[in-house]
Coordinates of C-alpha atoms and ligand atoms in Angstrom, one line a residue:
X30 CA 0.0 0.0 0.0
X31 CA 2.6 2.3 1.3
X32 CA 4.6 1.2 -2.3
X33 CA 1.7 2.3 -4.1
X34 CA 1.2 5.3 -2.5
X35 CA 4.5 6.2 -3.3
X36 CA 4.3 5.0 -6.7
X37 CA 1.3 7.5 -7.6
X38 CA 3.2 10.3 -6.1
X39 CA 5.2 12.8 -8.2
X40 CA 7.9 13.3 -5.8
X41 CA 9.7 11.2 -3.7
X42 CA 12.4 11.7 -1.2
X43 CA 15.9 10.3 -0.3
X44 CA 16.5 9.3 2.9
X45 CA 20.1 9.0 4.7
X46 CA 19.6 5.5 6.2
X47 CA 22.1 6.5 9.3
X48 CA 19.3 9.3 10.2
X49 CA 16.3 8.7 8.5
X50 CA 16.4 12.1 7.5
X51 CA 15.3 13.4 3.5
X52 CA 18.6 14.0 1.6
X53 CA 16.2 16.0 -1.4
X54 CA 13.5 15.2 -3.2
X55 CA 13.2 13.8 -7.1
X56 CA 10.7 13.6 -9.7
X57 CA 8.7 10.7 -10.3
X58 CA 9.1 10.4 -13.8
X59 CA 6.4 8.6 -16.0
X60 CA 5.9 6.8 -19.0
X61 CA 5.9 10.2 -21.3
X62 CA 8.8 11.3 -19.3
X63 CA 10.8 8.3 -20.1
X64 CA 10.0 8.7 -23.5
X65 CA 11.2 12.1 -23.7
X66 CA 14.3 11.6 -22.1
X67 CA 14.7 8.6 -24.5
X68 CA 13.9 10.5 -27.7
X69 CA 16.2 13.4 -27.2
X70 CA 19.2 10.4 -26.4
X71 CA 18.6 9.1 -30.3
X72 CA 19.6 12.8 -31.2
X73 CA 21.9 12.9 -28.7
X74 CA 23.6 9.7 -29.7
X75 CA 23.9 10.4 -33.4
X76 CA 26.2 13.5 -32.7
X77 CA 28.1 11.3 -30.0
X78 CA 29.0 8.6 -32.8
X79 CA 29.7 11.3 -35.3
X80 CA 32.8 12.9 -33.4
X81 CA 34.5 9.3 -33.5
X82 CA 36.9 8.1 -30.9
X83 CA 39.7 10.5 -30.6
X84 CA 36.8 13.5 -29.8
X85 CA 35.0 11.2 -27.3
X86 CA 37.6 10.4 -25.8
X87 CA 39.2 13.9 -25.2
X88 CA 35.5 14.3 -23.9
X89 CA 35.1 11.5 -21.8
X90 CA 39.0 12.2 -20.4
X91 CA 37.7 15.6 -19.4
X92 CA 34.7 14.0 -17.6
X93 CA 37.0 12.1 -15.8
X94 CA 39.3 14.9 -14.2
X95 CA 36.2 16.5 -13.3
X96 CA 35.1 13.8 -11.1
X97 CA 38.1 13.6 -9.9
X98 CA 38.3 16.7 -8.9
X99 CA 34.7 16.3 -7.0
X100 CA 35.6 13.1 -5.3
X101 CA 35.0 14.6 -2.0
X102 CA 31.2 15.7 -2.9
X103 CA 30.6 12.8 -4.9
X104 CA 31.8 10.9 -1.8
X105 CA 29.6 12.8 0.9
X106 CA 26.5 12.2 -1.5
X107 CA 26.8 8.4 -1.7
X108 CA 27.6 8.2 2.0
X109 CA 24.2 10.7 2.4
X110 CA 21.9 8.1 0.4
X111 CA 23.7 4.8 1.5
X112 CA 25.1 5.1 5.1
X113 CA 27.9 3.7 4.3
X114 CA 31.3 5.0 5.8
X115 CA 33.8 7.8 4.0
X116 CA 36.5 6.1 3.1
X117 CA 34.1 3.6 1.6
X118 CA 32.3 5.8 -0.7
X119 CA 36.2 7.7 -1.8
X120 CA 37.2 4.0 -2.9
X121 CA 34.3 3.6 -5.0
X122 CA 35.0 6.6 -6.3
X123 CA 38.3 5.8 -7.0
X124 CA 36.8 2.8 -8.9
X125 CA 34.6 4.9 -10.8
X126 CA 37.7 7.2 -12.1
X127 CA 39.7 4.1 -12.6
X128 CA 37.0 2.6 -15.2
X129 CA 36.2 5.4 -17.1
X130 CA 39.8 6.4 -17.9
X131 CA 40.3 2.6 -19.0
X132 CA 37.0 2.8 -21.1
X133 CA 37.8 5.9 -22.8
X134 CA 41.8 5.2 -23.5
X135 CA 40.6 1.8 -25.0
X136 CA 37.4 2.0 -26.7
X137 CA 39.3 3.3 -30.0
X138 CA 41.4 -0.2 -30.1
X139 CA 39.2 -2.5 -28.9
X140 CA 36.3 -1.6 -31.3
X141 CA 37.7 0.0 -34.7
X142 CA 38.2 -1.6 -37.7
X143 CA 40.5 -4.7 -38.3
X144 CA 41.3 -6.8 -40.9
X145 CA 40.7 -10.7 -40.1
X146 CA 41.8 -13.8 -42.1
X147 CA 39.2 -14.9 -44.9
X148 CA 40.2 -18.3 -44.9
X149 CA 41.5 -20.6 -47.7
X150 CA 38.3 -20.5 -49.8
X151 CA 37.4 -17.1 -49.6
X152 CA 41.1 -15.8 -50.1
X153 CA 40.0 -13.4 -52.7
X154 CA 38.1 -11.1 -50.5
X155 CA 39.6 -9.2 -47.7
X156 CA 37.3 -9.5 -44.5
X157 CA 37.1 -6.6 -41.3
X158 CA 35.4 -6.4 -38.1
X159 CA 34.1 -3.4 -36.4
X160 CA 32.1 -2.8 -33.5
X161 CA 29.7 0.3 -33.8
X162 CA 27.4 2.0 -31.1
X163 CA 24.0 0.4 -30.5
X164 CA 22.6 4.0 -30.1
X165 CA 20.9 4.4 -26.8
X166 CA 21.8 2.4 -23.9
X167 CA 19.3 1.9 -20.9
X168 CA 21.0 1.2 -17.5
X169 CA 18.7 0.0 -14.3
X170 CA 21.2 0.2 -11.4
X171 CA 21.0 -0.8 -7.7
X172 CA 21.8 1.3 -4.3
X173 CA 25.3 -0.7 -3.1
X174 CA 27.5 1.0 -5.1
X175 CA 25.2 3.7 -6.5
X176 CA 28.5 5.4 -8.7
X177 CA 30.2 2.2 -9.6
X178 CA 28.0 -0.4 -10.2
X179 CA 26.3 2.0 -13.2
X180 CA 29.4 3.2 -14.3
X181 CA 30.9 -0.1 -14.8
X182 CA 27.8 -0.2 -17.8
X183 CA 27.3 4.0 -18.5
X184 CA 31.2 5.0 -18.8
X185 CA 31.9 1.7 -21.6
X186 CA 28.3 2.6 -23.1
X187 CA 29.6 6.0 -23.5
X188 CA 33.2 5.3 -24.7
X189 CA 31.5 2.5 -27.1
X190 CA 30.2 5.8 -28.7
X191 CA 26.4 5.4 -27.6
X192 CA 24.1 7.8 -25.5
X193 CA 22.6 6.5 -22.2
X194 CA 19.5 7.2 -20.2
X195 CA 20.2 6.0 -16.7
X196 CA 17.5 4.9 -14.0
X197 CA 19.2 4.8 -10.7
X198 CA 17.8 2.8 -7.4
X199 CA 14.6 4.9 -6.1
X200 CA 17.5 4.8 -2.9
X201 CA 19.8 6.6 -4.2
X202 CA 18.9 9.1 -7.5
X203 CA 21.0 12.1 -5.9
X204 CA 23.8 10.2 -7.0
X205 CA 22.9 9.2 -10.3
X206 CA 21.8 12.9 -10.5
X207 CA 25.2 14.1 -9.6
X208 CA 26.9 12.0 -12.7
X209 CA 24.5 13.2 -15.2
X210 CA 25.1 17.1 -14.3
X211 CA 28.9 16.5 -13.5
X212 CA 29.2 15.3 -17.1
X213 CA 26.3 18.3 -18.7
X214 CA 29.2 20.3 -17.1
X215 CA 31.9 19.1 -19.1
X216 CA 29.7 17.8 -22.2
X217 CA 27.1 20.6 -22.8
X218 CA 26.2 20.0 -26.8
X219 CA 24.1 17.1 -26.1
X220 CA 22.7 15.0 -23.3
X221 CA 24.7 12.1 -23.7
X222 CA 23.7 10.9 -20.3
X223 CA 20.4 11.9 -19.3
X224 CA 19.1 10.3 -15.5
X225 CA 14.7 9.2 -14.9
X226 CA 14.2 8.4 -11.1
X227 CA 11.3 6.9 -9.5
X228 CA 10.6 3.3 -8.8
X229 CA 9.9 0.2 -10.9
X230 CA 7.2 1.9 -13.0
X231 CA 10.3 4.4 -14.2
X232 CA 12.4 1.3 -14.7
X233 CA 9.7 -0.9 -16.5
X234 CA 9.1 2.2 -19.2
X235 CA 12.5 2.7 -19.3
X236 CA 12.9 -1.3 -20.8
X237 CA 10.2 -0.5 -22.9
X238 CA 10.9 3.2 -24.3
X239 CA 12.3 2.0 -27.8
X240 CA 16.0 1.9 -26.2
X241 CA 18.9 -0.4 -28.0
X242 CA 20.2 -1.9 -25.3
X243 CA 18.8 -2.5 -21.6
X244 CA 21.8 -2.9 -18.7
X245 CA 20.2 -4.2 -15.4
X246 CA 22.2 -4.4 -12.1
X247 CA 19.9 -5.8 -9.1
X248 CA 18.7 -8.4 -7.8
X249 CA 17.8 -12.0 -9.5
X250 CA 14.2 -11.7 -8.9
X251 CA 13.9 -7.8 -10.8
X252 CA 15.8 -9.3 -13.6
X253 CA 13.2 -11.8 -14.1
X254 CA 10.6 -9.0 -14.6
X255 CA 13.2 -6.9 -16.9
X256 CA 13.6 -9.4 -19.3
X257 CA 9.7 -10.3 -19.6
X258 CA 9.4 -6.4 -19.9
X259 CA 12.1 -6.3 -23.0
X260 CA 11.1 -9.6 -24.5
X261 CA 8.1 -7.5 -25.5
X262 CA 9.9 -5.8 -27.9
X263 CA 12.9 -7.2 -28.4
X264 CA 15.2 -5.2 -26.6
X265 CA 18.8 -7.1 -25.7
X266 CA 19.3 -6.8 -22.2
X267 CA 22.9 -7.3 -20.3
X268 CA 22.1 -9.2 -16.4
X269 CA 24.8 -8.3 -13.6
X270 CA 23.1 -10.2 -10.1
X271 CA 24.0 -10.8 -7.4
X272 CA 26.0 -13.9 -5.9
X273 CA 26.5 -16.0 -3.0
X274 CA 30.6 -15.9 -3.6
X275 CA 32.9 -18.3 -1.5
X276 CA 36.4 -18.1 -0.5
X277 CA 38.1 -21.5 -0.3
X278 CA 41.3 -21.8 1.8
X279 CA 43.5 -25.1 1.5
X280 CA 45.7 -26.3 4.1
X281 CA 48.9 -24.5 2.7
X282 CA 47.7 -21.1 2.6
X283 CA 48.3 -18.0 4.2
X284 CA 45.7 -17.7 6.8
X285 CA 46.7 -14.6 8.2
X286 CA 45.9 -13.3 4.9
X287 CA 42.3 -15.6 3.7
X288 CA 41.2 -14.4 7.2
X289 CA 41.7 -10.8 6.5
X290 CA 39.8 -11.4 3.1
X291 CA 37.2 -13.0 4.7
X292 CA 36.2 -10.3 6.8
X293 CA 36.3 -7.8 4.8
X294 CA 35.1 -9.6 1.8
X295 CA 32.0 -9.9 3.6
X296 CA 31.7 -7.5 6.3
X297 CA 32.8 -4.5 4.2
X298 CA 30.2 -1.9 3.3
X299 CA 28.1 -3.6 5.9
X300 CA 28.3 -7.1 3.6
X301 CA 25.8 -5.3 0.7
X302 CA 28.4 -6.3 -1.9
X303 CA 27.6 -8.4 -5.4
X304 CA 30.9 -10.0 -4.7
X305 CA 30.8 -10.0 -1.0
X306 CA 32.1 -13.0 0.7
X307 CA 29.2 -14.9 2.1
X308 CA 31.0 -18.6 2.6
X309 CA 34.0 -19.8 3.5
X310 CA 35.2 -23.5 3.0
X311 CA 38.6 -24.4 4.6
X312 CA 40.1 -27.9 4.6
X313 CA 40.0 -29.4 8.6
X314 CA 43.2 -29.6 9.1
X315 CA 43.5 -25.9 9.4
X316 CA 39.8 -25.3 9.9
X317 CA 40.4 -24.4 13.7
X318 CA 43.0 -21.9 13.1
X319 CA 41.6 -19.8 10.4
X320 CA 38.0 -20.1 12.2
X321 CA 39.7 -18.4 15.5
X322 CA 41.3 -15.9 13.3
X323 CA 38.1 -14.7 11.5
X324 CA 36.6 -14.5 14.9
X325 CA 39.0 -12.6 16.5
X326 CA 39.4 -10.1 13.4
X327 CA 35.3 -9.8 13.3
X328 CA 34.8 -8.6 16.7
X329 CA 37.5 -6.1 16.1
X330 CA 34.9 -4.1 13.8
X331 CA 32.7 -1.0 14.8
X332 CA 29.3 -0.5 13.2
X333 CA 27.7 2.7 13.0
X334 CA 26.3 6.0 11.2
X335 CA 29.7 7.9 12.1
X336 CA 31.8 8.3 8.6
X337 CA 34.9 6.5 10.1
X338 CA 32.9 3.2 11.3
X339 CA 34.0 -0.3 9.7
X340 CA 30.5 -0.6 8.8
X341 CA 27.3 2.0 8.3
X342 CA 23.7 0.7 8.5
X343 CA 21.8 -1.7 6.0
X344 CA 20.8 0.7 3.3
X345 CA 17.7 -0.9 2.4
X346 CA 15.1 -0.6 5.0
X347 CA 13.1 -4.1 4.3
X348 CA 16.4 -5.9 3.5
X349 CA 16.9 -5.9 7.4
X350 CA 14.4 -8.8 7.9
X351 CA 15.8 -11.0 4.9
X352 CA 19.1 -10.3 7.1
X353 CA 17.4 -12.1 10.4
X354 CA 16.0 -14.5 8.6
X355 CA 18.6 -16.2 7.0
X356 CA 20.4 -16.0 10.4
X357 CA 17.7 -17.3 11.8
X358 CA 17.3 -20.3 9.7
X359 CA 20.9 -21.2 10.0
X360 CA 20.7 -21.4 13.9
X361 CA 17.4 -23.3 13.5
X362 CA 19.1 -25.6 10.8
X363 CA 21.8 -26.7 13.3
X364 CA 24.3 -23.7 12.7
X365 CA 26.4 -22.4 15.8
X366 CA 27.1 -18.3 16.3
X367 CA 30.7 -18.0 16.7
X368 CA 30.1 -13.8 16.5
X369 CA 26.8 -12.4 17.3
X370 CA 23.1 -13.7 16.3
X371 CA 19.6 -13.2 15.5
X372 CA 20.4 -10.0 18.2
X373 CA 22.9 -8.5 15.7
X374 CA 20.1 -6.9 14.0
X375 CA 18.8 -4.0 15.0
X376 CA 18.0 -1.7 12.4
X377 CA 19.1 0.0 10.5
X378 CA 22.0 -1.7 11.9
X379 CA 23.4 -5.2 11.7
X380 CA 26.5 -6.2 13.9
X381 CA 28.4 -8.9 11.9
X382 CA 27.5 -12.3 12.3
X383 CA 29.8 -15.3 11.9
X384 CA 27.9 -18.9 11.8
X385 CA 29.4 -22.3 11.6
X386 CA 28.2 -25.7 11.0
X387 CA 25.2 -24.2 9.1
X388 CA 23.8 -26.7 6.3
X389 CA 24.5 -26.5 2.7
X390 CA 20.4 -26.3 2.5
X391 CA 20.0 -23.3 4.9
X392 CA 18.8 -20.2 2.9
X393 CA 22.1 -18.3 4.7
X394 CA 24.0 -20.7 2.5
X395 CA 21.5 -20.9 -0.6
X396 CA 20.6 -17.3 -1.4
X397 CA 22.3 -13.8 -0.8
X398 CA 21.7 -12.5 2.4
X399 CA 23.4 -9.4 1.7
X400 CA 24.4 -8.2 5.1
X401 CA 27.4 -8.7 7.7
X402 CA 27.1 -12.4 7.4
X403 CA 29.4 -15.1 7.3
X404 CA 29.1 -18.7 7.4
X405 CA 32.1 -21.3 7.7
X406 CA 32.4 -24.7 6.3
X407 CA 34.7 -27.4 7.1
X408 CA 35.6 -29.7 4.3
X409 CA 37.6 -32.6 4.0
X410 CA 39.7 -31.2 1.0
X411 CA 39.5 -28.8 -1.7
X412 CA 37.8 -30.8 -4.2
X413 CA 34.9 -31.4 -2.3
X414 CA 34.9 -27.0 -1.5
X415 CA 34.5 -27.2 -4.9
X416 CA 32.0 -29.6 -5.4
X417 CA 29.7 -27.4 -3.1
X418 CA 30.5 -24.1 -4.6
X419 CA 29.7 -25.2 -8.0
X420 CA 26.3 -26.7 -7.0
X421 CA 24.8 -23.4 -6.4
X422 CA 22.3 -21.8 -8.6
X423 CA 24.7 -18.3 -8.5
X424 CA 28.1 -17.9 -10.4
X425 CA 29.2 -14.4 -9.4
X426 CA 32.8 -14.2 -8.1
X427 CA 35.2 -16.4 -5.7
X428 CA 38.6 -16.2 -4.0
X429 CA 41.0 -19.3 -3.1
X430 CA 43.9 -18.7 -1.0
X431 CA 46.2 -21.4 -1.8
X432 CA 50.1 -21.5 -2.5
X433 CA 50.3 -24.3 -4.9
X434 CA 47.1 -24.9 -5.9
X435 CA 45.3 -21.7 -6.7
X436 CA 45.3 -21.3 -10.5
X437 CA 44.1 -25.3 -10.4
X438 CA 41.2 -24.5 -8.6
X439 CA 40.2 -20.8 -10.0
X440 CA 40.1 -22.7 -13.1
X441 CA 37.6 -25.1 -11.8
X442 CA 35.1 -22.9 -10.2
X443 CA 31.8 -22.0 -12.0
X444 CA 31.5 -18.2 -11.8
X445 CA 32.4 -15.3 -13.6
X446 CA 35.5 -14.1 -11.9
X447 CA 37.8 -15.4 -9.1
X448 CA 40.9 -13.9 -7.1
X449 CA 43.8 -16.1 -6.0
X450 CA 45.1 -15.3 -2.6
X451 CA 43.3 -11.6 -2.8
X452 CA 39.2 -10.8 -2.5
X453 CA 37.1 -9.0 -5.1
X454 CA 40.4 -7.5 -7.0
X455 CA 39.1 -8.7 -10.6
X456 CA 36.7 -6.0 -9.7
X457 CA 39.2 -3.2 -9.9
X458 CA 40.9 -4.2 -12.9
X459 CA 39.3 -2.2 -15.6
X460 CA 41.0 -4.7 -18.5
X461 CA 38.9 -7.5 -16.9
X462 CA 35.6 -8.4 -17.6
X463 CA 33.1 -8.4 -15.2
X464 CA 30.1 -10.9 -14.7
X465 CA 27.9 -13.8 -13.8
X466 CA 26.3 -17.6 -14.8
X467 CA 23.7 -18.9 -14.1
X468 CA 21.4 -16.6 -11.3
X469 CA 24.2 -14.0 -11.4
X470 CA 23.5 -12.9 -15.0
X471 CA 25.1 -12.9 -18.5
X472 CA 27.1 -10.4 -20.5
X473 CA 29.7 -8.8 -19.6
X474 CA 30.3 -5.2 -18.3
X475 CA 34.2 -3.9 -17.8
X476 CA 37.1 -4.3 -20.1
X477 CA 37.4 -5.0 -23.7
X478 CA 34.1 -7.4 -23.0
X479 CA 32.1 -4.6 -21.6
X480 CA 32.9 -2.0 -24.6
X481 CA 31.5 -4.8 -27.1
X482 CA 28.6 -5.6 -25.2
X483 CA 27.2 -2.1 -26.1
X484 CA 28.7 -2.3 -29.6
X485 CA 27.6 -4.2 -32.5
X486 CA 29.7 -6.0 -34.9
X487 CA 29.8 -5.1 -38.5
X488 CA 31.6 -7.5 -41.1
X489 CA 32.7 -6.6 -44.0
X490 CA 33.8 -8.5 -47.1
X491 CA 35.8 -6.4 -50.0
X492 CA 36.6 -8.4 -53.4
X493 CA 40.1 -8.3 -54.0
X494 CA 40.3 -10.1 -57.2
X495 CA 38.0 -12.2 -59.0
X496 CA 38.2 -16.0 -58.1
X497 CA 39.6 -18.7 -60.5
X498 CA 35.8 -20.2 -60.1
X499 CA 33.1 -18.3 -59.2
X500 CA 30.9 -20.4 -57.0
X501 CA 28.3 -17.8 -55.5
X502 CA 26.7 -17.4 -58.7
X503 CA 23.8 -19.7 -60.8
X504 CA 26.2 -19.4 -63.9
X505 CA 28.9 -21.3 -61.9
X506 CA 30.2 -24.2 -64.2
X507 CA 28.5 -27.6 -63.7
X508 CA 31.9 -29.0 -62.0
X509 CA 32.6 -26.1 -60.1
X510 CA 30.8 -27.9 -56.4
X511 CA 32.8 -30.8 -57.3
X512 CA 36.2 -28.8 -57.4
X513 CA 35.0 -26.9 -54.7
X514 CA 34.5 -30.6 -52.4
X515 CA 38.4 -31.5 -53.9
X516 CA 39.4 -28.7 -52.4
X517 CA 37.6 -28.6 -48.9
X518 CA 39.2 -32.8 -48.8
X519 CA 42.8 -31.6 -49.3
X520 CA 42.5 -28.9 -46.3
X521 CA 39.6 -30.1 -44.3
X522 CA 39.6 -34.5 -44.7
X523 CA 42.3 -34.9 -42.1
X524 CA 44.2 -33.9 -38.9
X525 CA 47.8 -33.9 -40.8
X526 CA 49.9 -31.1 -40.6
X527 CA 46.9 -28.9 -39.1
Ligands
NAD618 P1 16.5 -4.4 -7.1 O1 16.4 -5.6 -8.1 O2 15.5 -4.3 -6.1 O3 16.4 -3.1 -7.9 C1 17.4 -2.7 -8.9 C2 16.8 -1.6 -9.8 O4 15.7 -2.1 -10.6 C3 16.3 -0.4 -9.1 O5 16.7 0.7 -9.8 C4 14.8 -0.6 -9.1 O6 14.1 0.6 -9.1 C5 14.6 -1.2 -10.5 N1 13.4 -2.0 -10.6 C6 12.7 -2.6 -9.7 N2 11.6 -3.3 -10.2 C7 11.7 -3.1 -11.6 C8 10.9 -3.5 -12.7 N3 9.8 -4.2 -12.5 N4 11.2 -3.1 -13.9 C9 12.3 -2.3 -14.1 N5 13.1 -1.9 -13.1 C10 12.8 -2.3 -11.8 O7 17.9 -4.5 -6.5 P2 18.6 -3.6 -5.4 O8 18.1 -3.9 -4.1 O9 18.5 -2.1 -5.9 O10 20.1 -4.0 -5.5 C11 20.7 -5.1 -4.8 C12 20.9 -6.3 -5.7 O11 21.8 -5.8 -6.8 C13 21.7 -7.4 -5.0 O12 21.1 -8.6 -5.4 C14 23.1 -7.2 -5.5 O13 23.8 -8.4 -5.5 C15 22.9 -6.8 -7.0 N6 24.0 -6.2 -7.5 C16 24.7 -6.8 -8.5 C17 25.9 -6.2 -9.0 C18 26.6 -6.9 -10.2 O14 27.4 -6.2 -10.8 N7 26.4 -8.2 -10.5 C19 26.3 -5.0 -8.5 C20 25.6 -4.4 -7.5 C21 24.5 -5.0 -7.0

């Protein structure tokens, strides 16, 4: 009712989770609104991919000092609309900075034209790739990260040469308010990154207002009702998830360092991390050890609204009870506390939580609780850490801290991304690609992957010379299949020398 009622309004507010206080209001845009801001991106987007790469990238390089410049108000604005600490919200912002400069350096290389090999028959013409714009890109993006997360799909949109409208979370618009003007500042021709805010109603027109490309970064269940929304017309849609990643530890790692991972793999930013560590599975023999270590490291944190806490509050106000709940199940299930409890939550604030002995079947193992959770798992070796990981419906990211067998096992895991003997670096690589399988999504966002995902490939063909026989014609000689079949037995009819 209260969703409703919130949904007919025109206006909404933003709240600072640490105070429940309004940050500022924003427009509840509609249908037609949508579709304005969606119309005047196919302009906008035409002019974009006319200035080529070297002009959008001078431009996108300029954005790029300017937010750098800003860090400290872009900073303060996220922290505003998520709660989450200060030195949090600078390092996403260093992520943000980080991205875009790789996006726009790269775009030219990664998507201009190139010559590939036409292959023994079709010697005689010479064969290119390119990848050009889409046109408009629509991103849906979440509240955790409200300046990464849609920048990982707006700033390789952008550099890919296409315009963007951008529908941030209903949580946190200021932010996705703050990008759009912060680039208007630096780009003024055209609106090459226009924001809609409101709540699922904005988002649903948005997948439907004619654009070329729909991004989506939420949760599993949203995604579900994004691509029904875009199946009806057509509209390609890129799926970032979320996960329920693990961290394996074998018996020769460094446990000083997989416990410090741990923890802040999934305590940081109060756990409400795609990649967050929700599971650990270490091998018994040093189960004990690294168990103690977590613990002690864990009660070492302070939660709170100040900006120099460990961890701020849960951003989401009716995430809290998906929180107890899975903590609950995993103490009804059989699980032990080692670190707080079903009393850890007390909104908007959950202390971190670290469980043991907790089922494989447990909803705190089986689906993302998104919090300041941790459960630990003894197994008898690595293979069977595996086994387990890979038999969840997710596939977001992972982390094994091993000294021999890392690389082995990385290779092994079903997921999109893993870190050896580190947590959630991959994410901060902007030459890797970034993505899920299976409930985590498909496509890719980040890296040379990310800039063709809002590209399109055009192939070329360009006769050189004309062929000895012609075979793509009806006046072809009657033996010129036959030839053709001599031809494909000599190269094709066995292994030798290939
Ligand atoms: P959510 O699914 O509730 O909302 C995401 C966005 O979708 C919001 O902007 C929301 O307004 C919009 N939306 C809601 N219903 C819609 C509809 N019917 N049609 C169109 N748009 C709609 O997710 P959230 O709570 O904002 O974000 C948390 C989730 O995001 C977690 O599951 C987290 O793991 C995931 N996440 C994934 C990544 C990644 O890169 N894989 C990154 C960050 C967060």
């Amino acid at each position: 009712m209260k969703k409703m009622a919130q949904a007919q309004a025109t206006r909404f507010a933003s709240i600072d989770p640490r105070t429940g206080e309004v940050v500022a209001y924003h427009q509840v845009d509609d249908e037609a609104a949508v579709a304005g801001a969606v119309e005047r991106a196919q302009q906008a987007a035409e002019w974009w991919r006319g200035l080529g790469f070297t002009q959008r990238r001078r431009r996108l390089l300029s954005w790029c000092s300017a937010l750098t410049r800003q860090v400290d108000e872009l900073a303060e604005l996220i922290c505003a609309e998520t709660g989450k600490p200060r030195d949090d919200a600078r390092l996403e912002c260093v992520l943000v900075i980080a991205h875009l400069d790789w996006a726009a350096r790269h775009a030219e290389h990664v998507l201009r034209r190139r010559r590939v090999r036409s292959g023994v028959l079709m010697c005689h013409e010479a064969s290119s790739v390119a990848y050009e714009p889409c046109g408009v890109i629509g991103v849906i993006g979440p509240w955790n990260y409200p300046a990464h997360t849609p920048m990982g799909s707006i700033s390789y949109a952008l550099a890919a040469g296409n315009a963007v409208v951008f529908k941030p979370s209903e949580l946190t618009p200021g932010v996705g308010r703050a990008l759009a003007e912060n680039l208007a500042a630096v780009v003024p021709e055209q609106p090459i990154l226009q924001v809609v805010t409101g709540f699922a109603e904005t988002g649903a027109a948005l997948c439907r207002a004619g654009v070329n490309k729909l991004a989506f970064t939420g949760s599993s269940a949203t995604a579900r009702k994004v691509m029904a929304t875009c199946a009806e017309t057509l509209t390609p849609v890129v799926i970032e998830c979320g996960g329920t990643d693990a961290l394996l530890v074998d018996a020769d790692a460094d446990l000083a360092a997989a416990a410090d991972a741990a923890v802040w793999g999934a305590m940081a930013n109060a756990g409400q991390t795609c990649v967050g560590v929700e599971r650990v599975y270490v091998v018994d023999e040093v189960a004990a050890s690294l168990t103690e270590l977590i613990v002690t490291r864990t009660r070492r944190l302070r939660v709170g609204g100040e900006p120099t806490a460990d961890l701020g509050p849960i951003t989401r106000p009716d995430h809290v009870e998906v929180i107890r709940d899975h903590v609950a199940d995993a103490l009804a299930c059989g699980g032990t506390a080692l670190v707080g409890g079903v009393e850890s939550v007390r909104a908007p604030f959950v202390e971190p939580v670290v469980l043991t002995g907790v089922p494989e079947t447990s909803t705190a193992v089986t689906e993302e609780t998104f919090g300041p959770t941790l459960t630990v798992h003894r197994v008898a070796n690595l293979e069977d850490a595996v086994r387990q990981v890979n038999a969840g419906r997710h596939g977001l990211g992972a982390a094994v801290f091993s000294r021999r067998r890392g690389a082995e096992i990385a290779a092994r895991l079903r997921c999109g991304m893993v870190a050896v003997n580190s947590v959630v670096s991959y994410a901060a690589v902007p030459s890797l690609p970034f993505g899920g399988v299976g409930d985590s999504g498909f496509g890719r966002i980040h890296g040379a992957d990310g800039l063709r995902e809002f590209s399109r490939s055009k192939a070329i063909t360009h006769r050189r010379f004309r062929p000895v026989v012609e075979f793509l014609t009806f006046d072809r000689p009657a033996w010129a299949v036959w030839l053709l079949l001599r031809i494909v037995r000599v190269f094709y009819g066995s292994f030798i020398g290939r």
